[in-house]
Coordinates of C-alpha atoms and ligand atoms in Angstrom, one line a residue:
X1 CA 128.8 17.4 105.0
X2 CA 131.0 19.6 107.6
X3 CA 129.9 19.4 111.0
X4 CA 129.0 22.6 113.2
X5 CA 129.6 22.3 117.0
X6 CA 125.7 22.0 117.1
X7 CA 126.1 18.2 116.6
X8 CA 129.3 17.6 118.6
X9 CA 129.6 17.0 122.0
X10 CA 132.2 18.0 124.6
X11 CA 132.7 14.7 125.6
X12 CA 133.2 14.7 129.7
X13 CA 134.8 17.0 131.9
X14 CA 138.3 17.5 132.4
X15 CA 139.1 19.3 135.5
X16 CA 143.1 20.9 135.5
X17 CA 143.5 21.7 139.0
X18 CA 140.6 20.0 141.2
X19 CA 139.7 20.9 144.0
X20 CA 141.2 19.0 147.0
X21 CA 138.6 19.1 149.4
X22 CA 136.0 18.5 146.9
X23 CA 134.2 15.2 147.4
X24 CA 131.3 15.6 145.2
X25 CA 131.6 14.3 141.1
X26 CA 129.7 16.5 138.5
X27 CA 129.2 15.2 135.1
X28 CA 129.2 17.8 132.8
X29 CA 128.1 17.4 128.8
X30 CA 127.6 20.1 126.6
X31 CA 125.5 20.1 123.0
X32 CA 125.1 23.2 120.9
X33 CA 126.6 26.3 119.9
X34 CA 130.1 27.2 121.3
X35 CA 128.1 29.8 124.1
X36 CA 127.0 26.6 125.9
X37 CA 130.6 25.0 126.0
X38 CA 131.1 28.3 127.6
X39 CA 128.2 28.2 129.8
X40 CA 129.3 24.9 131.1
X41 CA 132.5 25.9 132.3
X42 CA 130.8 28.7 134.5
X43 CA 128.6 26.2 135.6
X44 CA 131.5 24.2 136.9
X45 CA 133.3 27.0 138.7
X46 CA 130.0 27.7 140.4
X47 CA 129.8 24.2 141.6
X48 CA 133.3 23.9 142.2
X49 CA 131.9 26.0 145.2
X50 CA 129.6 23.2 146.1
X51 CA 132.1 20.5 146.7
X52 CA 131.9 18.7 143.3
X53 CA 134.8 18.1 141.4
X54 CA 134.2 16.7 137.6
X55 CA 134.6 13.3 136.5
X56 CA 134.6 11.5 133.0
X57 CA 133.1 8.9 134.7
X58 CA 129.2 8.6 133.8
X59 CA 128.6 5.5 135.8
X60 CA 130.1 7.5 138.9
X61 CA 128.7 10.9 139.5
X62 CA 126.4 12.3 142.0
X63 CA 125.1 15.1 139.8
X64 CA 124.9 14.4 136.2
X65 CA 124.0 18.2 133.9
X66 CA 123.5 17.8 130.3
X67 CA 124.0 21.4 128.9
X68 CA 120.6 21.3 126.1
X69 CA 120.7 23.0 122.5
X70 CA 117.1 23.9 120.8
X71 CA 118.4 25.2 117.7
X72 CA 116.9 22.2 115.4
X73 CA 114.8 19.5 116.4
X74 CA 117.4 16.8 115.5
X75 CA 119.7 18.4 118.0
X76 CA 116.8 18.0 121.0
X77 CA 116.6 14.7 119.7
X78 CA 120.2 14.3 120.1
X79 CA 119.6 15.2 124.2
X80 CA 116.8 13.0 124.2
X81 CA 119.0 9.7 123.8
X82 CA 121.5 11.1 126.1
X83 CA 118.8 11.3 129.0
X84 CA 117.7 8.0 128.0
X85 CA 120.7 6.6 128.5
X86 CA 121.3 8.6 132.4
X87 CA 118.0 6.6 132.9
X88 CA 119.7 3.1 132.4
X89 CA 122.7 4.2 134.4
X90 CA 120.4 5.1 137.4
X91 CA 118.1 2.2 136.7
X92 CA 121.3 0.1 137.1
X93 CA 124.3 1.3 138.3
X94 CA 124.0 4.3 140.0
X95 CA 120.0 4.8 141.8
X96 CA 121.4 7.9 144.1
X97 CA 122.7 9.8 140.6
X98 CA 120.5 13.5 140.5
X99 CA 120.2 14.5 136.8
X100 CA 119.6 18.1 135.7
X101 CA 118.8 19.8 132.0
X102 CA 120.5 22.9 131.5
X103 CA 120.6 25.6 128.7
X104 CA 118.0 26.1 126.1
X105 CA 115.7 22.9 125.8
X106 CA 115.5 23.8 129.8
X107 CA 114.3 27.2 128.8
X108 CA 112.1 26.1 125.8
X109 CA 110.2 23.2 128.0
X110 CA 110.4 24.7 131.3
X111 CA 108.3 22.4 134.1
X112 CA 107.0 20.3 131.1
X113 CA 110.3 18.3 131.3
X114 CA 109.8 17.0 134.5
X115 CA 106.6 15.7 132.8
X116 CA 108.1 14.3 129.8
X117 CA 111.5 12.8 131.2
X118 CA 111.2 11.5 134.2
X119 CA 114.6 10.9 135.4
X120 CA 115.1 14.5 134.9
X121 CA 115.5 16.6 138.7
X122 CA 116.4 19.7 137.9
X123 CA 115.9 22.5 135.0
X124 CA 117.8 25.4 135.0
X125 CA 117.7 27.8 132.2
X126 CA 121.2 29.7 130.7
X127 CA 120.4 32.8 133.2
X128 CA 120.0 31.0 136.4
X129 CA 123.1 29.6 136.8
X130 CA 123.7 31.5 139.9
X131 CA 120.9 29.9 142.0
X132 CA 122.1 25.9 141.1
X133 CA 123.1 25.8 145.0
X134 CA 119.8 26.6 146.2
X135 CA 118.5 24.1 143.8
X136 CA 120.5 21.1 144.2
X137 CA 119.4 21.4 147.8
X138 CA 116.0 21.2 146.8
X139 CA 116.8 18.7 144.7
X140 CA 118.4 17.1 147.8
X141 CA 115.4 17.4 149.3
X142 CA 113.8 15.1 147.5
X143 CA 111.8 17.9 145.5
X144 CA 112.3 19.2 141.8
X145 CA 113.5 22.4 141.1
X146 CA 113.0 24.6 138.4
X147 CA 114.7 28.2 137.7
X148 CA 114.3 29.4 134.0
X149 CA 113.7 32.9 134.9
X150 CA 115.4 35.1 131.6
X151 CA 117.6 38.3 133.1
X152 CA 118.2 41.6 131.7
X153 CA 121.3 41.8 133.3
X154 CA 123.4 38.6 134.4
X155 CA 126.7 38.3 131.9
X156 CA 128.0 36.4 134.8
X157 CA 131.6 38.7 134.5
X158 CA 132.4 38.1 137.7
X159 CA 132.9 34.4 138.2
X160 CA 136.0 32.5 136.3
X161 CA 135.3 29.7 134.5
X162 CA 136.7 26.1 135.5
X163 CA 138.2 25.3 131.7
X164 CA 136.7 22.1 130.8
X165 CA 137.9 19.5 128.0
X166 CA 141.1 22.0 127.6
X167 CA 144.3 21.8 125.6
X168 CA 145.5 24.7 127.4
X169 CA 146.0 26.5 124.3
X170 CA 142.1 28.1 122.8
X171 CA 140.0 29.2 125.5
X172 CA 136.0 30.5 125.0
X173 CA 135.5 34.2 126.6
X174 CA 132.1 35.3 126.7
X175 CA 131.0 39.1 125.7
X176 CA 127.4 39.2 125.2
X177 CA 124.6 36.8 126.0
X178 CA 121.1 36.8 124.1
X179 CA 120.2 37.9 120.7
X180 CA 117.7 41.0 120.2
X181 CA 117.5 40.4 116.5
X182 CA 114.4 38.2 115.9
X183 CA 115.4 36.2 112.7
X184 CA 111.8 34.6 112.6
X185 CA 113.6 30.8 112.0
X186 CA 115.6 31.1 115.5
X187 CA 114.8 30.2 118.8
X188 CA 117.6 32.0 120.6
X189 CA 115.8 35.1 121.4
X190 CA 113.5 32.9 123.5
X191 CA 115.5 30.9 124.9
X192 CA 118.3 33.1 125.9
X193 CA 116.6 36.1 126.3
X194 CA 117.5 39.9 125.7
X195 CA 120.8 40.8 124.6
X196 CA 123.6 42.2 126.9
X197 CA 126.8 43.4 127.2
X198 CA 129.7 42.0 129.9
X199 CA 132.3 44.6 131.6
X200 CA 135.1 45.4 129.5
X201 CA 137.0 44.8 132.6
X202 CA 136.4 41.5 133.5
X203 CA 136.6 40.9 129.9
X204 CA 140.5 42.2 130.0
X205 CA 140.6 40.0 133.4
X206 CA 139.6 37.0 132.2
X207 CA 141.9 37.1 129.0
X208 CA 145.5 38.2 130.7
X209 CA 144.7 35.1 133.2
X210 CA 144.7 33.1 130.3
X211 CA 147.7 34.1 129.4
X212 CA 149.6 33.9 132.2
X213 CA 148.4 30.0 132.5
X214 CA 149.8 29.8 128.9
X215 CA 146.9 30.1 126.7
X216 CA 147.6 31.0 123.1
X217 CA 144.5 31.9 121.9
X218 CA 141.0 33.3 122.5
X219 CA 137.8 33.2 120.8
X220 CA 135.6 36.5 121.9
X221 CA 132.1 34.7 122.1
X222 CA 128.3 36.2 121.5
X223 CA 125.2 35.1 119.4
X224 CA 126.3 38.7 117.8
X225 CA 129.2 40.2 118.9
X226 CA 128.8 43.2 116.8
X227 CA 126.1 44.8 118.9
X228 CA 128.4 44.7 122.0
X229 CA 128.2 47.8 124.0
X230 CA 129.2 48.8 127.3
X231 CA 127.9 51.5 128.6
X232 CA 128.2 50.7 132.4
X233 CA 131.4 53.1 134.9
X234 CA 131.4 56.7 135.3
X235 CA 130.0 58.4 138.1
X236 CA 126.2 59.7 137.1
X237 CA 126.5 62.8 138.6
X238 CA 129.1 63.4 136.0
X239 CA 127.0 63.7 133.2
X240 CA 124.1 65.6 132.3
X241 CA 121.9 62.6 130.8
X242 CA 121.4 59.3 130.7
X243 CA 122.4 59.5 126.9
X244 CA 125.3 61.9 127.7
X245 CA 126.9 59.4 129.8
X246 CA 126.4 56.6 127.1
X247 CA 127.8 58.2 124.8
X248 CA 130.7 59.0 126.7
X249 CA 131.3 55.7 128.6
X250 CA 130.4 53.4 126.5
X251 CA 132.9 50.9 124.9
X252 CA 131.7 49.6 121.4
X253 CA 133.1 46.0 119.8
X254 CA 135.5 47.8 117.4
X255 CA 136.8 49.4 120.8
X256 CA 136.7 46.2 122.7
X257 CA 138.8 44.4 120.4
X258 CA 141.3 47.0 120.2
X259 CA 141.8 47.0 124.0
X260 CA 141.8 43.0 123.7
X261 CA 144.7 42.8 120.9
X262 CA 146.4 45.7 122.6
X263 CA 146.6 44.0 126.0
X264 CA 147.7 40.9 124.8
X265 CA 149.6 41.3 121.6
X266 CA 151.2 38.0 121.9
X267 CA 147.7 35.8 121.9
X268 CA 145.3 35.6 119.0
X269 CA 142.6 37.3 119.0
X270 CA 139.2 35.1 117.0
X271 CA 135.2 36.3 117.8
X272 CA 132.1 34.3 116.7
X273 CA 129.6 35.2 115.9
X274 CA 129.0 38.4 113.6
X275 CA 125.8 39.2 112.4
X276 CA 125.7 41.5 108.4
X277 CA 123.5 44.0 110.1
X278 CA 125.5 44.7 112.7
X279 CA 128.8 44.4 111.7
X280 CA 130.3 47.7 111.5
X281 CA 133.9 48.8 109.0
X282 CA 135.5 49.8 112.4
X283 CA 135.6 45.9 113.2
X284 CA 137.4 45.6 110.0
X285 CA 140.3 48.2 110.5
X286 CA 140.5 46.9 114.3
X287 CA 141.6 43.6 112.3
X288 CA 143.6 45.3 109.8
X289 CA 145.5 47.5 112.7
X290 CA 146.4 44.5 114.6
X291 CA 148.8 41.6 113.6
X292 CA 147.2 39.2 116.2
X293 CA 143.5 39.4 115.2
X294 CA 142.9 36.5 113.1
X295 CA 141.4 37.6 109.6
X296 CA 138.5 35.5 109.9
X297 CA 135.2 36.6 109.7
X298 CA 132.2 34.4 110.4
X299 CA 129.4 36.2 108.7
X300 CA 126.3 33.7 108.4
X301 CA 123.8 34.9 105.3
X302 CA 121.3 32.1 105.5
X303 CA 120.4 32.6 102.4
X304 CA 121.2 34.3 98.7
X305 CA 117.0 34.8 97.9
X306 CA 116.1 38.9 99.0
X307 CA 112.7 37.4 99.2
X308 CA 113.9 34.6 101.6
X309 CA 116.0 37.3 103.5
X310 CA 112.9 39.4 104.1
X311 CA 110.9 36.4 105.3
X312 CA 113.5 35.1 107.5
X313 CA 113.6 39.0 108.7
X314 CA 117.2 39.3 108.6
X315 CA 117.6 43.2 108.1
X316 CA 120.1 43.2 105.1
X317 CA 120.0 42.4 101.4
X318 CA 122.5 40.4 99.7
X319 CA 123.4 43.9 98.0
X320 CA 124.3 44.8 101.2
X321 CA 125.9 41.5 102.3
X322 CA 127.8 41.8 99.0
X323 CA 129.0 45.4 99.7
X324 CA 129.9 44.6 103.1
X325 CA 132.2 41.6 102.1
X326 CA 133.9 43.8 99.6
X327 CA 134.8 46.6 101.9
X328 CA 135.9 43.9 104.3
X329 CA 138.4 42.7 101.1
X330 CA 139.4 46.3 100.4
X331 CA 140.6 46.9 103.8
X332 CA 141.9 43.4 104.9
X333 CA 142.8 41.4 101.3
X334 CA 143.3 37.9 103.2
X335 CA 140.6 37.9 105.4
X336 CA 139.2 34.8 104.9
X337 CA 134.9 34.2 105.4
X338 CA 132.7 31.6 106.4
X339 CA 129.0 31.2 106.3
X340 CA 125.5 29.5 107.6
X341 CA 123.4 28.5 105.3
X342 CA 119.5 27.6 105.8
X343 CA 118.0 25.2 103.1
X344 CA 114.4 24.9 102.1
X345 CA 113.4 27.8 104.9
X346 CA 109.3 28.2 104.0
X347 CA 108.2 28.8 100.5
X348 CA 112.1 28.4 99.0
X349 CA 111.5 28.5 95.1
X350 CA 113.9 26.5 92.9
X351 CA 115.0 29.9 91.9
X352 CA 115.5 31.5 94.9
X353 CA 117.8 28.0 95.8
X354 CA 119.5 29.0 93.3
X355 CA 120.1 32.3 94.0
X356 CA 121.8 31.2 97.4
X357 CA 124.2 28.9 95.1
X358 CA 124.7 32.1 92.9
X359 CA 125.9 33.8 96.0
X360 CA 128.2 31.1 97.1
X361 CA 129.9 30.9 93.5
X362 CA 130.5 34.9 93.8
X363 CA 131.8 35.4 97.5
X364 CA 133.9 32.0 97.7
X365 CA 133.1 30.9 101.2
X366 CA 136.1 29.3 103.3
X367 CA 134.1 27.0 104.6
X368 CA 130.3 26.8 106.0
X369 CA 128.1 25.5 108.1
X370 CA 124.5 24.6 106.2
X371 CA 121.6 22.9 107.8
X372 CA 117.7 22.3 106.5
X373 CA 115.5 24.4 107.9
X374 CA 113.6 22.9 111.3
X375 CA 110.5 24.7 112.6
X376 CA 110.8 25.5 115.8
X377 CA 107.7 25.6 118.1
X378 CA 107.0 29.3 119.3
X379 CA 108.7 31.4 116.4
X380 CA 107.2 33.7 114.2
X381 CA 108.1 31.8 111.4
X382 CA 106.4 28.5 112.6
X383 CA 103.2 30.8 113.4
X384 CA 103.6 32.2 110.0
X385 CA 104.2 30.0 107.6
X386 CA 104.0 26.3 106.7
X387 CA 107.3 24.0 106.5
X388 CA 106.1 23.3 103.0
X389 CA 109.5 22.2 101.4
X390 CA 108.8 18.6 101.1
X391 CA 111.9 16.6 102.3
X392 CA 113.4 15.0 99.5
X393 CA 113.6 18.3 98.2
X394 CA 115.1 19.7 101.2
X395 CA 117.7 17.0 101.2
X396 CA 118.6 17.8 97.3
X397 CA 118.9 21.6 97.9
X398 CA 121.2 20.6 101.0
X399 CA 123.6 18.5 99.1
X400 CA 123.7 21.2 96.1
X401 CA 124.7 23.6 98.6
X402 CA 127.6 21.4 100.5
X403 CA 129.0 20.6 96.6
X404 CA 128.6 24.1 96.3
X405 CA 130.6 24.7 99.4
X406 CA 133.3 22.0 98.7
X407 CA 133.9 23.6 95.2
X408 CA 134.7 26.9 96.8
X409 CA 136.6 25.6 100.3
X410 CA 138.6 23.5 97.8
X411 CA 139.4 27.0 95.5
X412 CA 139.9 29.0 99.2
X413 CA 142.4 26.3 100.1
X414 CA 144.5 25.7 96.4
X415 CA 145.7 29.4 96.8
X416 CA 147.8 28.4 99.8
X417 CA 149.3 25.8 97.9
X418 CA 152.9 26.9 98.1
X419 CA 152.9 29.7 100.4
X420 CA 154.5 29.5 104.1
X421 CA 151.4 30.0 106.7
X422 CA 151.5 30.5 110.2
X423 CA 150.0 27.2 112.2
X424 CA 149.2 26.9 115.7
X425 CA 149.0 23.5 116.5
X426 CA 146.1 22.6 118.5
X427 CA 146.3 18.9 118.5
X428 CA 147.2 15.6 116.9
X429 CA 145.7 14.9 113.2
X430 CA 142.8 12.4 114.0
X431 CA 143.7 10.5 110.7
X432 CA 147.5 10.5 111.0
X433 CA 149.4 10.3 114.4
X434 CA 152.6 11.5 113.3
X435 CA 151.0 14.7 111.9
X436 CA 149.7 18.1 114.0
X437 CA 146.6 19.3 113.3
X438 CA 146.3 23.2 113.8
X439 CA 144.8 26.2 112.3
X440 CA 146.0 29.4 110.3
X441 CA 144.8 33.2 110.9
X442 CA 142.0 32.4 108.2
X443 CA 140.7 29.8 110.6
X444 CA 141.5 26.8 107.9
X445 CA 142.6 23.9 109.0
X446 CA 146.5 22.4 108.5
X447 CA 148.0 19.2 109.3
X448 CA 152.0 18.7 109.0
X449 CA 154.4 16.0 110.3
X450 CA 155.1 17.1 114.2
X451 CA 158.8 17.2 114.6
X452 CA 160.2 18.8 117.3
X453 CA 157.1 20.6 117.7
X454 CA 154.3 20.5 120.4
X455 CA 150.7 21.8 120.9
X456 CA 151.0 25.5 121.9
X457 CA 153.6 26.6 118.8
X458 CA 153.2 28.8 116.3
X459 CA 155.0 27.1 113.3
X460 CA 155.9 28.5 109.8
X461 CA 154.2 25.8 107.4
X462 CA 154.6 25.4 103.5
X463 CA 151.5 24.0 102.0
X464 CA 152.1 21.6 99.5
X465 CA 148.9 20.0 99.0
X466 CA 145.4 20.2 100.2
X467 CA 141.9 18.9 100.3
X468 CA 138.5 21.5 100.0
X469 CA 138.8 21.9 104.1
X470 CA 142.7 20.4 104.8
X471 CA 146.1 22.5 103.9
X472 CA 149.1 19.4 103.7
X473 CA 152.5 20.9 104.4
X474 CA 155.4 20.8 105.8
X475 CA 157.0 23.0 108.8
X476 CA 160.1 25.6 107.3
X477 CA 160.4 27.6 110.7
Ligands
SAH501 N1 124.2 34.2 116.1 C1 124.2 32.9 116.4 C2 123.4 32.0 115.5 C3 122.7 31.0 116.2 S1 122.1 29.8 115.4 C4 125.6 32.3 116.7 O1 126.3 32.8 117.6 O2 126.1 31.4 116.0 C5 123.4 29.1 114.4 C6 122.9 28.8 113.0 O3 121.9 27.8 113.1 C7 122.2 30.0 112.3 O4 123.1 30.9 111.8 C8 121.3 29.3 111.3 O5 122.0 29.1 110.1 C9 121.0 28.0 112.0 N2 119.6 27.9 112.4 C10 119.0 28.6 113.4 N3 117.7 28.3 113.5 C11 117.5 27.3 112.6 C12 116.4 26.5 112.2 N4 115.2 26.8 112.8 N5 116.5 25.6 111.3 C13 117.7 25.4 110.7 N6 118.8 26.1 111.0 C14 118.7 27.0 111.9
F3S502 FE1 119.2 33.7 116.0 FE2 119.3 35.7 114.2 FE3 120.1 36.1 116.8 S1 120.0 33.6 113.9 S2 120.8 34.2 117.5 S3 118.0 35.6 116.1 S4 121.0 37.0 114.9

């Protein structure tokens, strides 16, 4: 089945420029959504400050983080080993190592870590970044230290990430942190707290330094990044109202993205993650307007059941979904859509399994990311219902659902089949060394024999061949 970044891990840290007076070593591993990647690389920059440089060397580091994800229990579970394994390092290498949990387990299990995992030192939840100096010297102390106070407020804009694990070509921008929606399946909301918007202008900043160190392309990042809004500059005094002045300040995602493409026509422009009830037609002509905003659209449904839909509380109908996708066709005809799928959420009927598959066969998915559901302590939907979807049949409706998906990435990707695409190669094709791996506006992924070529170019590829998630060409530029 494909993978989503939930279940991938960054790997260690790879510091560009370290720092030369920087004796300390950080290791720095990330699980989870592409927000935590992010997060980690603030992290970084802030203890960049602090004298630590990062290694990839486990076995070495004075402060080892582990950057949590809480979405499914299998993805705690996947922490759980990690931490198990920092324990046999400080057990037998390394006795003076400080370990720390960061991100949303850290926010889920708060002090009750320190209980459970005892090599764990510190716990810092995704808002308290900010005060890790304060407590790695408690933790230097000899004392355990816990921040997972949530903020209304902190989008950390004003601190520049140290780019970790980079090719120097995509880099992760951050727009909004939390989620305000609720889905009653989703921890998020709890464990990254209210939803808020980051400063257009740092925004701006962040991205033209990006390019000027040679990035090629940028991925706008938010749980939802269709209910970004700005609303901060202007003098007060200027308006007559607090709604007067939000009105007339504030910068919406449409607006964002226009400024974005506009400033930086030469990069490409991706965001992740929009939500159906948010996302607005403006967002669609934005794309339309602009030559360098990729035509991608990742859109999860969760499900094709309107009963399921209610349940989950996810504000739309697949009407609407439906409606939506079509205007998006109308307006950009090779926008290209991918989806997240929850399978055997509470009280799933064979029909209403069905239905999803129904929904799949109709829109055509690119690709997706599907997952069973796993009840997560402290939602509304573990309060409310039972997880009664016994798990043979949870595992059948999953591997429906991924045929389903193959079946449609596999019709998305036979209508490139000879057409010239535009590639930017990212990196070498794991299975073939003589082959780039790279993808197109529509987010698919192409491998072709590397030439002359080299990560960073944009290259003009015919697609002679493909698999349901690969395009097979050849480069013609
Ligand atoms: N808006 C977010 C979504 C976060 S969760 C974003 O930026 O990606 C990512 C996906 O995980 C969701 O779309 C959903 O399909 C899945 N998911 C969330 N909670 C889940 C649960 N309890 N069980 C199974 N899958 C879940
Ligand atoms: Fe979770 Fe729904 Fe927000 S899936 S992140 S509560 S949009």
């Amino acid at each position: 089945m494909e993978k989503t970044i939930d279940e991938k891990v960054q790997g260690n840290a790879l510091e560009l420029a370290p720092k030369q007076k920087n004796t300390r070593k950080l290791f720095i591993e990330s699980y989870g959504c592409a927000m935590n990647f992010s997060d980690s690389e603030i992290v970084a920059s802030i203890l960049s400050e602090q004298g630590f440089n990062t290694t990839q060397i486990l076995e070495e580091a004075d402060l080892v983080l582990v950057n949590t994800c809480s979405i499914r229990d299998k993805a705690e579970q996947t922490v759980r080993k990690r931490l198990e394994k920092y324990n046999a390092v400080k057990r037998d290498i390394n006795p003076k190592m400080k370990v720390g949990v960061l991100g949303c387990m850290a926010e889920r299990l708060k002090e009750k870590f320190l209980d459970e995992e005892k090599i764990v030192d510190m716990v810092v939840g995704p808002d308290a970044y900010k005060d890790l100096p304060n407590l790695l010297a408690e933790v230097e102390a000899g004392n355990d230290a816990v921040n997972v106070v949530l903020s209304k407020d902190e989008t950390y804009g004003d601190i520049s990430p140290v780019r970790l694990n980079t090719n120097g070509i995509n880099a992760l921008v951050s727009i909004t942190r939390g989620c305000d929606n609720m889905c009653t399946f989703c921890v998020v909301p709890f464990t990254r707290g209210r939803e808020r918007s980051r400063d257009p202008k740092s925004i701006l900043k962040e991205i033209n330094d990006l390019a000027t160190n040679g990035y090629k392309e940028v991925t706008l990042l938010g749980q939802n990044v269709d209910s970004y809004l700005w609303y901060g500059g202007g003098l007060k005094k200027d308006f007559k109202s607090a709604s007067e002045m939000e009105k007339a300040t504030a910068t919406s995602f449409s607006q964002l993205l226009e400024l974005v493409a506009t400033a930086q026509p030469e990069m490409r422009i991706r965001f992740s993650t929009s939500n159906p009830q948010d996302m607005t037609e403006d967002v669609f002509h934005v794309m339309a307007k602009h030559k360098n905003i990729c035509k991608h659209v990742h859109l999860p449904v969760q499900s094709g059941s309107n009963r399921i839909l209610k349940e989950m509380n996810r504000q739309h109908s697949v009407e609407e979904y439906l409606t939506l996708v079509n205007r998006m066709w109308e307006i950009i005809p090779e926008a290209s859509i991918s989806q997240d799928m929850i399978i055997g959420f509470p009280s799933e009927t064979e029909e209403d399994h069905q239905d999803t598959l129904a929904l799949m066969e109709q829109v055509k998915f690119a690709f997706g990311y599907m997952y069973k559901y796993s009840e997560r302590p402290g939602t509304m939907a573990a309060r409310k219902f039972e997880d009664d979807i016994p798990e043979v049949t949870k595992k059948r409706r999953l591997s429906e659902v991924v045929d389903q998906q193959r079946k449609n990435g596999a019709y998305r990707t036979q209508q490139f089949i000879g057409k010239i695409t535009e590639i930017l190669v990212e990196k070498e094709s794991k299975k073939n060394p003589d082959q780039w791996s790279g993808r197109n506006e529509q987010s698919i992924v192409a491998v072709f024999p590397k030439g002359d070529y080299k990560p960073g170019d944009f290259v003009q590829v015919k697609i002679n061949s493909c698999t349901s998630a690969t395009l097979i060409g050849e480069a013609v530029s």
